[in-house]
Every structure is written in structure tokens, then in C-alpha cells.
């Protein structure tokens, strides 16, 4: 009979220094009052990931969750797209930031967003098209 420790002795442990990146993006197209379906954004993200894998061998794994941004009388549905430095495919944190910001720009353009916020462990970045 195997003990608990020998039963899992084949497992490997991999770790990297903590990295977190999180894009918060609205689910309304521009100021057109047109809702964006979450599946549309997921499909865009998956196509972008496929391109990164094919062209750069970069695996940008993401977690997606819904949230609402509330400010005074406004409430808007958003998606949070979260990233870690996945130990299976570790990357330099600066490269991760670069790729997350490139993805953010493409999401902004494709879904007509005026601004997007990106949260990292060490900074919060806002990308903005105009002061509107």
C-alpha cells in the first residue's frame, strides 16, 4: 500500500515570482448603447491567443469574470480578464506587461472602448482614446 507521499512522488513542483495583470473592459460598444456579448469577447481573446502562440510561442492564459463598475448614478457591466505568470510557460514580467497592453489596445479598438484599466501588482495603467 502506497503512502500519501509516495503516491504523489511523480509530481513536479514549478514556481515563478508572483505576477498579476487584470484588464477591466466595458461590455458596451462605445457610446452607442449597444451591448457586447461576453462570448464575442472570448472568441476575440482566443483568436488573439492562437496568434500569439503561432507567431511568438507566447501562451497568455486568461481568467474571465463579470463585474459592474459603479460611479455615482452610473453602473456599467464589465469583464475582468486576469493573467498570471503561468509556471508552465513562464515569461519575463515586462514581456507579460507588454503583451497584456497590446491585447488591451486591440480589445479597445475592436470593441470601440474609450478607456481600459489594467491593474498590475506594482501599478495601475489607464489607456484612453479621449477625455470623453
Coordinates of C-alpha atoms in Angstrom, one line a residue:
X1 CA 0.0 0.0 0.0
X2 CA 1.4 3.4 -1.0
X3 CA 1.6 6.2 1.5
X4 CA 0.2 9.6 0.7
X5 CA 3.7 10.9 -0.1
X6 CA 4.9 8.1 -2.3
X7 CA 1.6 8.1 -4.2
X8 CA 2.3 11.6 -5.5
X9 CA 6.1 11.4 -5.8
X10 CA 5.9 11.7 -9.6
X11 CA 4.6 15.2 -9.4
X12 CA 6.8 18.1 -10.2
X13 CA 6.6 21.5 -8.5
X14 CA 7.2 24.6 -10.6
X15 CA 7.0 28.2 -9.3
X16 CA 7.7 31.7 -10.5
X17 CA 7.7 35.1 -8.8
X18 CA 4.1 36.4 -8.4
X19 CA 2.7 38.4 -11.4
X20 CA -0.8 39.6 -11.8
X21 CA -2.3 41.6 -14.6
X22 CA -6.0 42.4 -14.9
X23 CA -7.8 44.2 -17.8
X24 CA -11.2 45.7 -17.0
X25 CA -13.2 46.4 -20.1
X26 CA -16.8 47.6 -20.6
X27 CA -19.5 45.5 -22.2
X28 CA -21.0 48.4 -24.1
X29 CA -19.7 49.3 -27.6
X30 CA -18.5 52.9 -27.5
X31 CA -21.2 55.4 -26.6
X32 CA -23.7 53.7 -28.9
X33 CA -25.7 52.0 -26.1
X34 CA -25.0 48.6 -27.8
X35 CA -24.3 45.7 -25.6
X36 CA -21.3 43.4 -26.3
X37 CA -21.9 39.7 -25.7
X38 CA -19.3 38.1 -23.5
X39 CA -18.9 35.2 -26.0
X40 CA -17.8 37.8 -28.6
X41 CA -15.0 39.0 -26.4
X42 CA -14.0 35.4 -25.5
X43 CA -13.8 34.5 -29.2
X44 CA -11.7 37.6 -29.9
X45 CA -9.4 36.7 -27.0
X46 CA -9.0 33.1 -28.1
X47 CA -8.1 34.1 -31.7
X48 CA -5.5 36.6 -30.2
X49 CA -4.1 33.8 -28.0
X50 CA -3.8 31.5 -31.1
X51 CA -1.9 34.2 -33.0
X52 CA 0.5 34.8 -30.1
X53 CA 1.2 31.0 -29.8
X54 CA 1.7 30.6 -33.5
X55 CA 3.8 33.8 -34.1
X56 CA 5.7 34.2 -30.8
X57 CA 5.3 31.0 -28.9
X58 CA 3.7 33.0 -26.1
X59 CA 0.9 31.4 -24.0
X60 CA -1.2 34.1 -22.5
X61 CA -3.6 32.2 -20.3
X62 CA -6.5 34.2 -19.0
X63 CA -9.3 34.0 -16.5
X64 CA -12.5 35.9 -17.2
X65 CA -15.2 37.1 -14.8
X66 CA -18.1 39.6 -14.9
X67 CA -18.3 42.7 -12.7
X68 CA -20.1 46.0 -12.6
X69 CA -18.4 49.4 -12.3
X70 CA -20.4 51.8 -10.2
X71 CA -19.8 55.6 -10.2
X72 CA -22.4 57.9 -8.7
X73 CA -25.5 57.4 -10.9
X74 CA -23.8 55.1 -13.4
X75 CA -23.5 51.4 -13.4
X76 CA -21.9 49.5 -16.3
X77 CA -21.3 45.8 -16.9
X78 CA -17.6 44.9 -17.4
X79 CA -15.4 41.9 -17.9
X80 CA -12.2 41.4 -15.9
X81 CA -9.6 39.5 -17.9
X82 CA -6.9 38.3 -15.4
X83 CA -3.4 37.0 -16.1
X84 CA -0.7 35.3 -14.1
X85 CA 2.8 34.3 -15.0
X86 CA 1.7 30.7 -15.6
X87 CA 4.6 28.4 -14.4
X88 CA 4.1 26.0 -17.3
X89 CA 5.0 28.8 -19.8
X90 CA 6.9 31.4 -17.7
X91 CA 7.7 34.8 -19.2
X92 CA 9.6 37.9 -18.1
X93 CA 7.2 40.2 -16.3
X94 CA 8.0 43.1 -18.6
X95 CA 7.1 41.0 -21.6
X96 CA 3.9 40.0 -20.0
X97 CA 3.0 43.6 -19.4
X98 CA 3.8 44.5 -23.0
X99 CA 1.6 41.7 -24.3
X100 CA -1.3 42.5 -22.0
X101 CA -1.2 46.1 -23.0
X102 CA -1.0 45.2 -26.7
X103 CA -4.1 42.9 -26.2
X104 CA -5.8 45.8 -24.4
X105 CA -5.3 48.1 -27.3
X106 CA -6.7 45.6 -29.7
X107 CA -9.7 45.0 -27.5
X108 CA -10.3 48.7 -27.2
X109 CA -10.2 49.2 -31.0
X110 CA -12.2 46.1 -31.8
X111 CA -14.9 46.8 -29.2
X112 CA -14.9 50.6 -29.6
X113 CA -13.8 51.3 -26.0
X114 CA -12.7 54.8 -25.0
X115 CA -10.7 53.6 -22.0
X116 CA -9.5 50.4 -20.4
X117 CA -7.8 50.0 -17.0
X118 CA -5.0 47.4 -16.4
X119 CA -4.1 46.5 -12.9
X120 CA -0.6 45.1 -12.0
X121 CA 1.0 44.3 -8.7
X122 CA 3.1 47.5 -8.9
X123 CA 1.0 49.9 -11.0
X124 CA -2.4 50.7 -12.4
X125 CA -2.5 51.8 -16.1
X126 CA -5.3 53.5 -17.9
X127 CA -5.3 53.5 -21.7
X128 CA -7.6 56.3 -23.1
X129 CA -8.6 57.4 -26.5
X130 CA -10.1 60.7 -25.5
X131 CA -11.2 62.7 -22.4
X132 CA -14.9 61.8 -23.1

